[in-house]
Coordinates of C-alpha atoms in Angstrom, one line a residue:
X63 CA -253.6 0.3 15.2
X64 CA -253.5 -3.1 17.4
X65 CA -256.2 -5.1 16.8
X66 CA -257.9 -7.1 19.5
X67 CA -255.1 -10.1 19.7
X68 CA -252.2 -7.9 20.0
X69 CA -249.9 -8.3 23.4
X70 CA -247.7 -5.7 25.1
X71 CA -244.2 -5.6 24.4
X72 CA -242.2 -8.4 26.7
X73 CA -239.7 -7.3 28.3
X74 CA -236.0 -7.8 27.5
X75 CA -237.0 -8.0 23.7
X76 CA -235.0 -6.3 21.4
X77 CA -237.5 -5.7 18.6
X78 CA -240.4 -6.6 17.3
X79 CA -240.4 -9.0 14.2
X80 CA -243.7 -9.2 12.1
X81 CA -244.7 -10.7 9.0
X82 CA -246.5 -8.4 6.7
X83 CA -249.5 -10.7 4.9
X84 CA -249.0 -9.1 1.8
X85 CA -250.9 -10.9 -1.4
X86 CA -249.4 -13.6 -3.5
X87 CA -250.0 -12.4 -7.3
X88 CA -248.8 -15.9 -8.3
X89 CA -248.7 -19.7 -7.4
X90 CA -247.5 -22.5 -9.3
X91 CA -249.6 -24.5 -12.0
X92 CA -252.1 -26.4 -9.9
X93 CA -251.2 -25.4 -6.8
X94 CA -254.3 -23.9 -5.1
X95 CA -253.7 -19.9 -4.5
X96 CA -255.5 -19.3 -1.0
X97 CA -253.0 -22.8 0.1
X98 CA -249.9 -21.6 -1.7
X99 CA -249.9 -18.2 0.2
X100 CA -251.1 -19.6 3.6
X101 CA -247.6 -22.0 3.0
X102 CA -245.8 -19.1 2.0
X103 CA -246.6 -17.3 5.5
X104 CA -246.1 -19.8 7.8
X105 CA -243.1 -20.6 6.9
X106 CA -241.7 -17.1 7.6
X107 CA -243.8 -17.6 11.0
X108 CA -241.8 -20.8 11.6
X109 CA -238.7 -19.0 11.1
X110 CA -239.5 -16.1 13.8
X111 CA -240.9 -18.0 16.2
X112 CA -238.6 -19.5 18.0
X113 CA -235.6 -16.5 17.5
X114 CA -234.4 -15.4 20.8
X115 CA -234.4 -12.1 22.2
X116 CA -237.1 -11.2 19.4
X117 CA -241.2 -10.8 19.8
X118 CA -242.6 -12.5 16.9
X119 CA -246.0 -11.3 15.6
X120 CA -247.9 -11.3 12.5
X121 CA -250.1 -8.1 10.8
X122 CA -253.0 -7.9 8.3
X123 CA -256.0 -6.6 7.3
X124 CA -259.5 -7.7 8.6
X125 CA -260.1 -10.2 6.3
X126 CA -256.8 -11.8 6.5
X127 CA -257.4 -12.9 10.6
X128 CA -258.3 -15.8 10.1
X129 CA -255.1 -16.6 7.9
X130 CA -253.0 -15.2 10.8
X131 CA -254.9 -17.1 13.2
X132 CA -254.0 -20.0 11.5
X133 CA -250.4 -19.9 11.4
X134 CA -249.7 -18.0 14.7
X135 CA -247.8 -19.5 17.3
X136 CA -249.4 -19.7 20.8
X137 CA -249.3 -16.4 22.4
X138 CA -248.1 -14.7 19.4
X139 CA -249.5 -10.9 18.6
X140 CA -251.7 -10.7 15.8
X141 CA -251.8 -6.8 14.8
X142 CA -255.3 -5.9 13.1
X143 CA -254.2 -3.1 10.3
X144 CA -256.5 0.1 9.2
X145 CA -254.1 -0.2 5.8
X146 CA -251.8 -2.9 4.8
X147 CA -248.2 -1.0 4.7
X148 CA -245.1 -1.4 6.9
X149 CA -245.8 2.2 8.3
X150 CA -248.9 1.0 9.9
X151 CA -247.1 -2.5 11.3
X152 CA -244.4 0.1 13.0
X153 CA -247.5 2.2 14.4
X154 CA -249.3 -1.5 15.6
X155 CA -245.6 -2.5 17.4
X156 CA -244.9 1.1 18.8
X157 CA -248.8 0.8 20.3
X158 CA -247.5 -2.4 21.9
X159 CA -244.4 -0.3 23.7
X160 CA -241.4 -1.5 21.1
X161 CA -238.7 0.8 20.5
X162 CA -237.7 -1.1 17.5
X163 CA -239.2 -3.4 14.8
X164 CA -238.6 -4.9 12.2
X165 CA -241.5 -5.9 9.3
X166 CA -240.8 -8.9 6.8
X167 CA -242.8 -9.7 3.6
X168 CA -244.4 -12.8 3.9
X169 CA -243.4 -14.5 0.6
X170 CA -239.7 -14.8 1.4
X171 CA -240.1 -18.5 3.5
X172 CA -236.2 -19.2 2.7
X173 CA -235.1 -16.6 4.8
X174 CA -232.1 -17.1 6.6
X175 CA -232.5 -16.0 10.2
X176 CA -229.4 -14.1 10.1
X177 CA -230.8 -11.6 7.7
X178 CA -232.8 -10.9 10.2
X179 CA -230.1 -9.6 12.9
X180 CA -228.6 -7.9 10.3
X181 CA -231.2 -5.6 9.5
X182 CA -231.8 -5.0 13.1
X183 CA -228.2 -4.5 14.4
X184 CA -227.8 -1.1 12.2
X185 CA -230.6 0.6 14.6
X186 CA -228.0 1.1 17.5
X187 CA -227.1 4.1 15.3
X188 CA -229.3 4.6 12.9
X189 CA -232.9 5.1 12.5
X190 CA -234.1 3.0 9.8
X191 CA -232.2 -0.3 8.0
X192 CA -233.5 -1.3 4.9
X193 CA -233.6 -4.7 3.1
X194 CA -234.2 -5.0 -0.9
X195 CA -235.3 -7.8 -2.3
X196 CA -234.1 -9.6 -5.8
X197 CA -236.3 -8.3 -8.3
X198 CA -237.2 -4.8 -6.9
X199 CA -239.1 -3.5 -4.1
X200 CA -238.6 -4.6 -0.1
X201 CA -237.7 -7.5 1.4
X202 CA -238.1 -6.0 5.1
X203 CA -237.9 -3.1 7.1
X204 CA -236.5 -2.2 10.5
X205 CA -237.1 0.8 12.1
X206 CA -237.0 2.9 15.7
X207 CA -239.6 3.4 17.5
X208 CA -242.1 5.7 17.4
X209 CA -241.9 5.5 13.6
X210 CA -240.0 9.0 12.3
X211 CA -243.0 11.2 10.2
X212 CA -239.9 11.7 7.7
X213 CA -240.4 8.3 6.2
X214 CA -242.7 7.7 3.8
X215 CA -245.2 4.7 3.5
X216 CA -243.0 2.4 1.4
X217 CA -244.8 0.3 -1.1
X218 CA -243.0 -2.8 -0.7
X219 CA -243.2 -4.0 -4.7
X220 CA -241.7 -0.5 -5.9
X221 CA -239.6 1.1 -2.8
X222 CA -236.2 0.5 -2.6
X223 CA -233.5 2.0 0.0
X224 CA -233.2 5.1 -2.3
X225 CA -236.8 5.8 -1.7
X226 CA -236.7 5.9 2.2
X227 CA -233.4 7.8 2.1
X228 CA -234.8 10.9 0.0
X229 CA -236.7 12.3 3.0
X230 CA -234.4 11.6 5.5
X231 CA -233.4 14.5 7.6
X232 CA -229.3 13.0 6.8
X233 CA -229.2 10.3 4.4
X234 CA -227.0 8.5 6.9
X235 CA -230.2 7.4 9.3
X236 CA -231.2 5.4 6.8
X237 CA -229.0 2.0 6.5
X238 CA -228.8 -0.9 3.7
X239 CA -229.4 -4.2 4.8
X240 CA -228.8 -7.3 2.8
X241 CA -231.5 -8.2 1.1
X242 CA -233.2 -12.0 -0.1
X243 CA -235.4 -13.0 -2.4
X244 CA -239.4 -13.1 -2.6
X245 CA -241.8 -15.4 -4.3
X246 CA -243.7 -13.6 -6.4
X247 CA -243.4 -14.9 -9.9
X248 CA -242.1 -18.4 -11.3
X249 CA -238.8 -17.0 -12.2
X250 CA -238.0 -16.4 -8.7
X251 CA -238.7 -20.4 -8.2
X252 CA -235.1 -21.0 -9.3
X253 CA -233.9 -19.0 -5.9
X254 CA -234.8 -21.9 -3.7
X255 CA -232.7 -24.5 -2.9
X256 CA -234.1 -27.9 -2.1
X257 CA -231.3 -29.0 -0.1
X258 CA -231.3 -26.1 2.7
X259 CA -233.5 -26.9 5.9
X260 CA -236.7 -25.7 6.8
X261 CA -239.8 -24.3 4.9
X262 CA -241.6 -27.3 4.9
X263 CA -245.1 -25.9 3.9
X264 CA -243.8 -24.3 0.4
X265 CA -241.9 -27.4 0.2
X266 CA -244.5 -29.8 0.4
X267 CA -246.7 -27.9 -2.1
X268 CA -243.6 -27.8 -4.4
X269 CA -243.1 -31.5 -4.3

């Protein structure tokens, strides 16, 4: 389902790239929760935003709007979910006319961008690539378009590339990506390094 602030598909656009505003179960001592997500996100929006040959957009649930609103670039789709799981991201994207997409968690705001092509360059001949992250569960998805009614609705803290292959009509259609790492507990601080570019809004609550 789109929600009010989505946009069609641009033309010329390979995929589709949104960020999932999945919950942050932890922040660091005395860093403000509700802030320490809103950093997290943006700076995966900041990444995306300015990729080439990619439509950026952001997803979540009702209450999470005004978070998207926030930290979306002008122009940029904001997708209003029924249910906050990739499956329903793809639906929101193939509304908008994609034929692919890929959906990022938004708690990774180290990414490197090329993690990014690499999960979408296995869907010229298969259906679904799929990116781990350290720790367990998903760092991303990508996936054609319409999304298949063989894959299941991955929970991104448990699934892993296993789980999506299982139903697969031929294991094969579903590839492994390289995966990253996510912020979600303060052992997974130690990931980041202070001396790589960008994500200046986790940064500037970290130092």
């Amino acid at each position: 389902m789109t929600g009010p602030l989505s946009s069609p598909a641009v033309p010329g656009v390979s995929a589709a790239v949104i960020v999932l505003l999945v919950p942050t179960p932890w922040s660091p001592p005395g860093v403000d929760p509700s802030s320490w997500r809103a950093a997290l996100a943006e700076d995966v929006v900041d990444l995306i935003a300015p990729l080439p040959l990619v439509q950026p957009a952001i997803a979540a649930l009702p209450d999470d709007l005004p978070l998207a609103s926030k930290i979306a670039w002008p122009s940029m789709p904001q997708y209003e979910l029924p249910t906050l799981s990739i499956r329903a991201a793809l639906s929101a994207a193939a509304a908008d006319g994609h034929e692919r997409a890929v959906v990022l968690m938004a708690d990774a705001p180290d990414l490197p961008a090329m993690l990014i092509g690499k999960m979408i360059r296995p869907l010229s001949t298969r259906t679904v690539a799929v990116a781990p992250a350290a720790g367990g569960g998903l760092l991303g998805l990508a996936c054609r378009l319409p999304v298949p009614s063989w894959l299941p609705d991955l929970d991104p803290e448990t699934a892993d590339v296993a789980t999506a292959r299982r139903p697969a009509p031929e294991p094969t259609m579903v590839a492994s990506a390289p995966g990253w790492h996510r912020l979600r507990t303060p052992d997974d601080l130690r990931h980041l390094d202070l001396a790589l570019d960008g994500w200046d809004a986790t940064r500037s609550l970290l130092s």
